[in-house]
mmCIF file of C-alpha atoms in Angstrom:
data_model
loop_
_atom_site.group_PDB
_atom_site.id
_atom_site.type_symbol
_atom_site.label_atom_id
_atom_site.label_comp_id
_atom_site.label_asym_id
_atom_site.label_seq_id
_atom_site.Cartn_x
_atom_site.Cartn_y
_atom_site.Cartn_z
ATOM 1 C CA UNK A 18 47.152 17.890 -111.894
ATOM 2 C CA UNK A 19 49.968 17.691 -109.360
ATOM 3 C CA UNK A 20 51.253 14.859 -106.522
ATOM 4 C CA UNK A 21 52.546 16.946 -104.071
ATOM 5 C CA UNK A 22 51.176 16.974 -100.223
ATOM 6 C CA UNK A 23 48.297 19.454 -100.802
ATOM 7 C CA UNK A 24 47.257 17.230 -103.570
ATOM 8 C CA UNK A 25 47.329 14.320 -100.997
ATOM 9 C CA UNK A 26 45.034 16.327 -98.502
ATOM 10 C CA UNK A 27 42.510 17.525 -101.122
ATOM 11 C CA UNK A 28 42.122 13.791 -102.328
ATOM 12 C CA UNK A 29 41.971 12.615 -98.820
ATOM 13 C CA UNK A 30 38.879 15.168 -97.989
ATOM 14 C CA UNK A 31 37.190 14.395 -101.161
ATOM 15 C CA UNK A 32 36.381 11.234 -99.881
ATOM 16 C CA UNK A 33 34.145 12.951 -97.600
ATOM 17 C CA UNK A 34 32.028 13.599 -100.009
ATOM 18 C CA UNK A 35 30.019 10.829 -101.381
ATOM 19 C CA UNK A 36 29.251 12.346 -104.902
ATOM 20 C CA UNK A 37 32.919 12.822 -105.610
ATOM 21 C CA UNK A 38 35.747 10.488 -106.859
ATOM 22 C CA UNK A 39 38.844 10.929 -108.270
ATOM 23 C CA UNK A 40 39.191 9.900 -112.110
ATOM 24 C CA UNK A 41 42.737 10.773 -113.268
ATOM 25 C CA UNK A 42 46.003 12.126 -111.753
ATOM 26 C CA UNK A 43 48.392 14.211 -113.933
ATOM 27 C CA UNK A 44 52.109 14.425 -113.300
ATOM 28 C CA UNK A 45 55.418 15.198 -115.192
ATOM 29 C CA UNK A 46 56.511 12.029 -113.826
ATOM 30 C CA UNK A 47 54.467 8.864 -114.642
ATOM 31 C CA UNK A 48 55.647 6.768 -111.908
ATOM 32 C CA UNK A 49 54.764 9.880 -109.626
ATOM 33 C CA UNK A 50 51.164 10.009 -111.222
ATOM 34 C CA UNK A 51 50.620 6.209 -111.096
ATOM 35 C CA UNK A 52 51.767 5.990 -107.368
ATOM 36 C CA UNK A 53 49.565 8.396 -106.548
ATOM 37 C CA UNK A 54 46.713 6.990 -109.025
ATOM 38 C CA UNK A 55 47.191 3.589 -107.523
ATOM 39 C CA UNK A 56 45.514 4.642 -103.958
ATOM 40 C CA UNK A 57 42.885 5.888 -105.532
ATOM 41 C CA UNK A 58 41.843 3.270 -108.298
ATOM 42 C CA UNK A 59 42.295 6.251 -110.730
ATOM 43 C CA UNK A 60 44.015 6.590 -113.863
ATOM 44 C CA UNK A 61 47.683 7.934 -114.277
ATOM 45 C CA UNK A 62 48.698 10.435 -117.083
ATOM 46 C CA UNK A 63 52.208 12.274 -117.626
ATOM 47 C CA UNK A 64 50.677 13.764 -120.749
ATOM 48 C CA UNK A 65 48.816 16.967 -120.169
ATOM 49 C CA UNK A 66 46.308 16.522 -123.763
ATOM 50 C CA UNK A 67 45.667 12.865 -122.971
ATOM 51 C CA UNK A 68 44.652 13.571 -119.440
ATOM 52 C CA UNK A 69 42.606 16.622 -120.073
ATOM 53 C CA UNK A 70 40.786 14.503 -123.184
ATOM 54 C CA UNK A 71 39.746 11.831 -120.516
ATOM 55 C CA UNK A 72 35.980 11.961 -120.779
ATOM 56 C CA UNK A 73 36.056 10.617 -117.251
ATOM 57 C CA UNK A 74 37.456 13.819 -116.008
ATOM 58 C CA UNK A 75 34.397 16.019 -115.034
ATOM 59 C CA UNK A 76 36.846 18.952 -113.577
ATOM 60 C CA UNK A 77 40.423 19.678 -112.643
ATOM 61 C CA UNK A 78 42.044 20.617 -109.423
ATOM 62 C CA UNK A 79 45.485 22.168 -109.904
ATOM 63 C CA UNK A 80 47.834 21.342 -107.253
ATOM 64 C CA UNK A 81 51.197 21.963 -108.914
ATOM 65 C CA UNK A 82 54.030 24.478 -108.053
ATOM 66 C CA UNK A 83 53.159 28.093 -108.038
ATOM 67 C CA UNK A 84 54.542 29.200 -111.296
ATOM 68 C CA UNK A 85 52.597 26.640 -113.270
ATOM 69 C CA UNK A 86 49.131 27.340 -112.134
ATOM 70 C CA UNK A 87 48.033 30.089 -114.525
ATOM 71 C CA UNK A 88 49.134 28.564 -118.097
ATOM 72 C CA UNK A 89 47.641 25.271 -116.783
ATOM 73 C CA UNK A 90 44.542 26.854 -115.884
ATOM 74 C CA UNK A 91 44.344 28.229 -119.331
ATOM 75 C CA UNK A 92 44.649 24.884 -120.805
ATOM 76 C CA UNK A 93 42.105 23.453 -118.666
ATOM 77 C CA UNK A 94 39.698 26.033 -119.282
ATOM 78 C CA UNK A 95 40.315 25.626 -123.345
ATOM 79 C CA UNK A 96 39.757 22.242 -122.926
ATOM 80 C CA UNK A 97 36.091 22.862 -121.565
ATOM 81 C CA UNK A 98 36.766 21.584 -117.983
ATOM 82 C CA UNK A 99 35.704 23.444 -115.083
ATOM 83 C CA UNK A 100 38.982 24.227 -113.074
ATOM 84 C CA UNK A 101 39.890 24.914 -109.196
ATOM 85 C CA UNK A 102 43.465 26.529 -108.972
ATOM 86 C CA UNK A 103 45.693 26.068 -105.876
ATOM 87 C CA UNK A 104 46.562 29.075 -104.157
ATOM 88 C CA UNK A 105 48.256 31.523 -105.371
ATOM 89 C CA UNK A 106 46.047 31.306 -108.669
ATOM 90 C CA UNK A 107 49.106 32.940 -110.543
ATOM 91 C CA UNK A 108 52.145 35.102 -109.809
ATOM 92 C CA UNK A 109 50.583 38.165 -111.740
ATOM 93 C CA UNK A 110 47.226 40.106 -111.419
ATOM 94 C CA UNK A 111 47.187 40.154 -115.295
ATOM 95 C CA UNK A 112 47.570 36.403 -115.378
ATOM 96 C CA UNK A 113 44.296 36.052 -113.072
ATOM 97 C CA UNK A 114 42.456 38.659 -115.691
ATOM 98 C CA UNK A 115 43.673 36.403 -118.604
ATOM 99 C CA UNK A 116 41.994 33.269 -116.431
ATOM 100 C CA UNK A 117 38.595 35.438 -115.962
ATOM 101 C CA UNK A 118 38.347 36.443 -119.706
ATOM 102 C CA UNK A 119 39.178 32.933 -120.877
ATOM 103 C CA UNK A 120 36.570 31.268 -118.496
ATOM 104 C CA UNK A 121 33.670 34.016 -119.596
ATOM 105 C CA UNK A 122 34.558 33.374 -123.083
ATOM 106 C CA UNK A 123 34.798 29.676 -122.985
ATOM 107 C CA UNK A 124 31.548 29.659 -120.368
ATOM 108 C CA UNK A 125 33.639 27.594 -118.255
ATOM 109 C CA UNK A 126 33.874 27.612 -114.200
ATOM 110 C CA UNK A 127 37.077 28.892 -113.055
ATOM 111 C CA UNK A 128 38.063 29.561 -109.370
ATOM 112 C CA UNK A 129 41.063 30.088 -106.768
ATOM 113 C CA UNK A 130 41.070 27.444 -104.199
ATOM 114 C CA UNK A 131 41.444 29.768 -101.223
ATOM 115 C CA UNK A 132 39.714 27.226 -99.166
ATOM 116 C CA UNK A 133 39.751 29.052 -95.805
ATOM 117 C CA UNK A 134 36.648 31.357 -96.979
ATOM 118 C CA UNK A 135 34.547 28.397 -97.057
ATOM 119 C CA UNK A 136 35.122 27.073 -93.546
ATOM 120 C CA UNK A 137 31.930 27.160 -91.287
ATOM 121 C CA UNK A 138 34.019 29.335 -88.783
ATOM 122 C CA UNK A 139 34.493 32.036 -91.775
ATOM 123 C CA UNK A 140 30.931 31.800 -92.421
ATOM 124 C CA UNK A 141 29.859 32.367 -89.265
ATOM 125 C CA UNK A 142 32.294 35.563 -88.820
ATOM 126 C CA UNK A 143 30.607 36.854 -91.911
ATOM 127 C CA UNK A 144 26.991 36.425 -90.195
ATOM 128 C CA UNK A 145 28.159 38.019 -87.003
ATOM 129 C CA UNK A 146 29.331 41.128 -88.763
ATOM 130 C CA UNK A 147 26.132 41.137 -90.936
ATOM 131 C CA UNK A 148 24.111 40.679 -87.620
ATOM 132 C CA UNK A 149 26.167 43.807 -85.875
ATOM 133 C CA UNK A 150 27.431 41.565 -82.801
ATOM 134 C CA UNK A 151 30.689 43.871 -82.700
ATOM 135 C CA UNK A 152 29.353 47.074 -84.302
ATOM 136 C CA UNK A 153 31.039 48.764 -86.837
ATOM 137 C CA UNK A 154 34.504 47.214 -87.954
ATOM 138 C CA UNK A 155 37.228 49.458 -86.939
ATOM 139 C CA UNK A 156 40.608 47.310 -87.351
ATOM 140 C CA UNK A 157 41.669 44.190 -88.366
ATOM 141 C CA UNK A 158 44.989 42.540 -87.403
ATOM 142 C CA UNK A 159 46.439 39.230 -88.773
ATOM 143 C CA UNK A 160 49.724 37.643 -89.007
ATOM 144 C CA UNK A 161 50.722 34.228 -90.541
ATOM 145 C CA UNK A 162 54.211 32.985 -90.308
ATOM 146 C CA UNK A 163 55.859 29.634 -90.177
ATOM 147 C CA UNK A 164 59.779 29.409 -89.997
ATOM 148 C CA UNK A 165 61.560 27.882 -92.948
ATOM 149 C CA UNK A 166 65.102 27.635 -93.023
ATOM 150 C CA UNK A 167 66.879 29.294 -96.309
ATOM 151 C CA UNK A 168 68.007 25.836 -97.717
ATOM 152 C CA UNK A 169 69.333 25.724 -101.292
ATOM 153 C CA UNK A 170 66.544 24.419 -103.515
ATOM 154 C CA UNK A 171 63.575 24.914 -100.991
ATOM 155 C CA UNK A 172 60.258 25.981 -102.877
ATOM 156 C CA UNK A 173 59.762 28.634 -100.191
ATOM 157 C CA UNK A 174 62.891 30.585 -101.472
ATOM 158 C CA UNK A 175 63.122 29.965 -105.159
ATOM 159 C CA UNK A 176 61.990 32.900 -107.320
ATOM 160 C CA UNK A 177 61.569 30.707 -110.197
ATOM 161 C CA UNK A 178 58.965 28.525 -108.771
ATOM 162 C CA UNK A 179 56.823 31.601 -107.211
ATOM 163 C CA UNK A 180 58.667 31.421 -103.885
ATOM 164 C CA UNK A 181 58.255 34.234 -101.047
ATOM 165 C CA UNK A 182 55.994 34.689 -98.020
ATOM 166 C CA UNK A 183 53.231 36.852 -99.853
ATOM 167 C CA UNK A 184 52.593 33.932 -102.387
ATOM 168 C CA UNK A 185 52.701 31.174 -100.040
ATOM 169 C CA UNK A 186 51.058 32.704 -96.588
ATOM 170 C CA UNK A 187 49.940 36.374 -97.441
ATOM 171 C CA UNK A 188 47.100 35.541 -99.804
ATOM 172 C CA UNK A 189 45.238 34.004 -96.682
ATOM 173 C CA UNK A 190 44.901 37.223 -94.544
ATOM 174 C CA UNK A 191 44.784 39.336 -97.673
ATOM 175 C CA UNK A 192 41.932 37.115 -99.072
ATOM 176 C CA UNK A 193 40.010 36.961 -95.727
ATOM 177 C CA UNK A 194 40.107 40.821 -95.539
ATOM 178 C CA UNK A 195 38.846 41.313 -99.035
ATOM 179 C CA UNK A 196 36.117 38.665 -98.301
ATOM 180 C CA UNK A 197 35.118 40.882 -95.218
ATOM 181 C CA UNK A 198 35.636 44.273 -96.214
ATOM 182 C CA UNK A 199 36.008 44.586 -99.962
ATOM 183 C CA UNK A 200 38.660 46.065 -101.851
ATOM 184 C CA UNK A 201 40.728 49.048 -99.785
ATOM 185 C CA UNK A 202 40.987 52.589 -101.087
ATOM 186 C CA UNK A 203 44.971 52.540 -100.267
ATOM 187 C CA UNK A 204 47.498 49.996 -99.901
ATOM 188 C CA UNK A 205 51.236 50.377 -98.098
ATOM 189 C CA UNK A 206 53.402 47.998 -96.670
ATOM 190 C CA UNK A 207 57.017 46.955 -96.517
ATOM 191 C CA UNK A 208 59.063 43.733 -97.131
ATOM 192 C CA UNK A 209 62.430 42.214 -96.134
ATOM 193 C CA UNK A 210 64.261 39.982 -98.700
ATOM 194 C CA UNK A 211 65.660 36.521 -98.377
ATOM 195 C CA UNK A 212 68.804 35.712 -99.679
ATOM 196 C CA UNK A 213 67.302 34.542 -102.782
ATOM 197 C CA UNK A 214 65.554 37.923 -103.228
ATOM 198 C CA UNK A 215 62.117 36.746 -102.697
ATOM 199 C CA UNK A 216 60.467 38.249 -99.844
ATOM 200 C CA UNK A 217 61.080 36.623 -96.289
ATOM 201 C CA UNK A 218 58.252 38.623 -94.557
ATOM 202 C CA UNK A 219 55.928 40.928 -96.101
ATOM 203 C CA UNK A 220 53.626 43.343 -94.126
ATOM 204 C CA UNK A 221 50.657 44.896 -95.449
ATOM 205 C CA UNK A 222 48.271 47.833 -94.738
ATOM 206 C CA UNK A 223 44.924 48.182 -96.011
ATOM 207 C CA UNK A 224 43.213 51.576 -95.493
ATOM 208 C CA UNK A 225 39.158 51.613 -95.780
ATOM 209 C CA UNK A 226 36.705 54.676 -95.089
ATOM 210 C CA UNK A 227 36.150 53.782 -91.682
ATOM 211 C CA UNK A 228 38.659 51.102 -90.792
ATOM 212 C CA UNK A 229 42.138 49.551 -91.510
ATOM 213 C CA UNK A 230 43.821 46.250 -91.983
ATOM 214 C CA UNK A 231 47.313 45.437 -90.654
ATOM 215 C CA UNK A 232 48.565 42.190 -91.779
ATOM 216 C CA UNK A 233 51.645 40.378 -91.880
ATOM 217 C CA UNK A 234 53.329 37.112 -93.046
ATOM 218 C CA UNK A 235 56.727 35.425 -92.949
ATOM 219 C CA UNK A 236 59.162 32.639 -93.155
ATOM 220 C CA UNK A 237 61.133 34.025 -90.259
ATOM 221 C CA UNK A 238 59.495 32.835 -87.430
ATOM 222 C CA UNK A 239 56.462 30.846 -85.864
ATOM 223 C CA UNK A 240 53.682 33.497 -85.556
ATOM 224 C CA UNK A 241 50.727 33.279 -83.273
ATOM 225 C CA UNK A 242 48.450 33.108 -86.522
ATOM 226 C CA UNK A 243 45.627 34.821 -85.239
ATOM 227 C CA UNK A 244 43.093 36.661 -87.137
ATOM 228 C CA UNK A 245 41.343 39.842 -85.153
ATOM 229 C CA UNK A 246 38.451 41.726 -86.038
ATOM 230 C CA UNK A 247 37.814 45.127 -83.745
ATOM 231 C CA UNK A 248 34.595 46.572 -83.732
ATOM 232 C CA UNK A 249 32.844 49.393 -82.058
ATOM 233 C CA UNK A 250 31.054 46.838 -79.566
ATOM 234 C CA UNK A 251 33.384 44.255 -79.172
ATOM 235 C CA UNK A 252 35.892 41.774 -81.139
ATOM 236 C CA UNK A 253 35.782 38.300 -83.040
ATOM 237 C CA UNK A 254 39.217 36.242 -82.768
ATOM 238 C CA UNK A 255 39.804 33.420 -85.083
ATOM 239 C CA UNK A 256 42.017 31.564 -82.777
ATOM 240 C CA UNK A 257 45.388 29.885 -84.062
ATOM 241 C CA UNK A 258 46.001 28.703 -86.674
ATOM 242 C CA UNK A 259 43.371 31.165 -88.647
ATOM 243 C CA UNK A 260 43.673 29.561 -91.977
ATOM 244 C CA UNK A 261 42.203 26.446 -90.569
ATOM 245 C CA UNK A 262 39.560 28.239 -88.678
ATOM 246 C CA UNK A 263 37.742 25.688 -85.797
ATOM 247 C CA UNK A 264 37.499 28.117 -82.992
ATOM 248 C CA UNK A 265 35.915 31.408 -82.644
ATOM 249 C CA UNK A 266 35.871 33.929 -79.760
ATOM 250 C CA UNK A 267 33.686 37.094 -79.044
ATOM 251 C CA UNK A 268 35.419 39.470 -76.775
ATOM 252 C CA UNK A 269 33.202 41.992 -75.298
ATOM 253 C CA UNK A 270 36.129 44.332 -74.388
ATOM 254 C CA UNK A 271 38.476 45.270 -77.726
ATOM 255 C CA UNK A 272 41.289 46.199 -75.544
ATOM 256 C CA UNK A 273 41.455 42.654 -73.843
ATOM 257 C CA UNK A 274 41.048 41.035 -77.457
ATOM 258 C CA UNK A 275 44.329 42.867 -78.633
ATOM 259 C CA UNK A 276 45.841 41.516 -75.253
ATOM 260 C CA UNK A 277 44.914 38.121 -76.333
ATOM 261 C CA UNK A 278 45.714 38.510 -80.209
ATOM 262 C CA UNK A 279 49.404 39.546 -79.017
ATOM 263 C CA UNK A 280 50.448 36.717 -76.603
ATOM 264 C CA UNK A 281 52.319 33.676 -77.489
ATOM 265 C CA UNK A 282 51.249 30.164 -78.222
ATOM 266 C CA UNK A 283 52.661 27.825 -75.625
ATOM 267 C CA UNK A 284 50.729 24.847 -73.842
ATOM 268 C CA UNK A 285 49.731 27.262 -70.809
ATOM 269 C CA UNK A 286 48.425 29.892 -73.303
ATOM 270 C CA UNK A 287 46.498 27.413 -75.015
ATOM 271 C CA UNK A 288 44.822 25.921 -71.901
ATOM 272 C CA UNK A 289 43.799 28.983 -70.590
ATOM 273 C CA UNK A 290 42.223 30.251 -73.528
ATOM 274 C CA UNK A 291 39.938 27.403 -73.315
ATOM 275 C CA UNK A 292 38.603 28.232 -70.011
ATOM 276 C CA UNK A 293 35.342 30.264 -70.064
ATOM 277 C CA UNK A 294 35.999 33.888 -68.845
ATOM 278 C CA UNK A 295 33.384 36.920 -68.349
ATOM 279 C CA UNK A 296 33.365 38.932 -71.601
ATOM 280 C CA UNK A 297 34.633 36.287 -73.680
ATOM 281 C CA UNK A 298 32.820 33.406 -75.345
ATOM 282 C CA UNK A 299 34.144 30.797 -77.752
ATOM 283 C CA UNK A 300 32.423 28.837 -80.502
ATOM 284 C CA UNK A 301 33.957 25.620 -81.791
ATOM 285 C CA UNK A 302 33.309 24.630 -85.443
ATOM 286 C CA UNK A 303 35.097 21.368 -86.010
ATOM 287 C CA UNK A 304 34.896 19.672 -89.232
ATOM 288 C CA UNK A 305 36.661 16.142 -90.229
ATOM 289 C CA UNK A 306 39.749 15.874 -92.263
ATOM 290 C CA UNK A 307 41.552 19.350 -93.318
ATOM 291 C CA UNK A 308 38.730 21.518 -94.498
ATOM 292 C CA UNK A 309 39.474 21.417 -98.109
ATOM 293 C CA UNK A 310 35.934 19.628 -98.878
ATOM 294 C CA UNK A 311 34.123 22.700 -98.278
ATOM 295 C CA UNK A 312 35.503 24.500 -101.426
ATOM 296 C CA UNK A 313 34.870 21.225 -103.414
ATOM 297 C CA UNK A 314 31.539 21.237 -102.486
ATOM 298 C CA UNK A 315 30.939 25.290 -103.458
ATOM 299 C CA UNK A 316 32.573 24.174 -106.902
ATOM 300 C CA UNK A 317 30.396 20.856 -107.519
ATOM 301 C CA UNK A 318 27.360 23.361 -106.496
ATOM 302 C CA UNK A 319 28.337 26.085 -108.979
ATOM 303 C CA UNK A 320 29.200 23.839 -111.718
ATOM 304 C CA UNK A 321 25.788 21.630 -111.504
ATOM 305 C CA UNK A 322 24.151 25.054 -111.530
ATOM 306 C CA UNK A 323 25.852 25.937 -114.669
ATOM 307 C CA UNK A 324 27.530 28.795 -113.003
ATOM 308 C CA UNK A 325 31.026 29.849 -114.262
ATOM 309 C CA UNK A 326 32.171 31.365 -111.004
ATOM 310 C CA UNK A 327 31.677 31.367 -107.358
ATOM 311 C CA UNK A 328 30.200 34.318 -105.629
ATOM 312 C CA UNK A 329 32.310 33.455 -102.490
ATOM 313 C CA UNK A 330 35.614 33.402 -104.093
ATOM 314 C CA UNK A 331 35.262 35.459 -107.303
ATOM 315 C CA UNK A 332 38.005 35.882 -109.701
ATOM 316 C CA UNK A 333 38.180 39.731 -109.165
ATOM 317 C CA UNK A 334 39.136 39.341 -105.542
ATOM 318 C CA UNK A 335 41.891 36.973 -106.625
ATOM 319 C CA UNK A 336 43.217 39.328 -109.003
ATOM 320 C CA UNK A 337 42.924 42.181 -106.212
ATOM 321 C CA UNK A 338 44.926 40.201 -103.783
ATOM 322 C CA UNK A 339 47.786 39.885 -106.365
ATOM 323 C CA UNK A 340 47.512 43.928 -107.193
ATOM 324 C CA UNK A 341 48.044 44.294 -103.428
ATOM 325 C CA UNK A 342 50.962 41.965 -103.072
ATOM 326 C CA UNK A 343 52.485 43.427 -106.293
ATOM 327 C CA UNK A 344 52.045 47.211 -104.992
ATOM 328 C CA UNK A 345 54.144 46.531 -101.692
ATOM 329 C CA UNK A 346 56.761 43.908 -103.370
ATOM 330 C CA UNK A 347 57.480 46.980 -106.027
ATOM 331 C CA UNK A 348 58.912 48.807 -103.366
ATOM 332 C CA UNK A 349 62.654 48.195 -102.448
ATOM 333 C CA UNK A 350 63.037 45.905 -99.636
ATOM 334 C CA UNK A 351 63.211 47.627 -96.256
ATOM 335 C CA UNK A 352 65.996 45.212 -95.463
ATOM 336 C CA UNK A 353 67.319 41.516 -95.598
ATOM 337 C CA UNK A 354 66.973 38.650 -93.460
#
């Protein structure tokens, strides 16, 4: 459901999975649906009911604007079809709870498409933390920022469409922290408002018994987009851009790792980062395509096993991420950008 940029990337990555194919495409515009479907030898629909009734559709991927995700997910579940819902799964944590309830009651699979959790490099991070490679985690730092001009009609800044940096970008670092550390004991933060009223930049602090996570996201700049995990015996650094994690570095000195995390992203820096150095070892986890195929594989495996949820990306953590965003955005903005 949906024919935008992310739908195109997902369709391309499904081509890497021999057991997957696209049977049908839905858009509110028949012309857009047909143009997308023609590239895939699929059936085009502009009617949701007919699309969901197509027996060739075994599961549905929702890639529509943010504000449509929750309602469409409930319709898919009501039709008895497994559903993968693009991030953010909803704009309110309560809507995620409604999706989870419908999934349980109908016995239908549902999951948020937070694809970064399924990347090989992120799996390696989990394994290395479990093995104690950096000791006990003490701090996580991450920023995900891409500059977008505040232009009229931009979906990034439209409150009706679910715009704002937290929904578009913040879900990535927040979700990864919960994936690694679980839900925090306390949440705080601040945000700056764009002219439209949505958050131009948001900052989050998550407190744990022995650790803290300091995260930020924004449309006001191009950030270094790294993800740093500091421990008592070293640090793990997911290199730029961490949401597409392909390069993971172990740094024996957390102070040095912090300096690497903070420096810019010029060509010289990227070149120097690839030169082997004492106390720093890097692993490359390259993959074909855009990385969306790994979450698709997980959905396929879960559905074939008769599961209604995915342990790697449970709906409870999707709701928890939105509760964190709600907590911070409920405060008055710290300023305007």
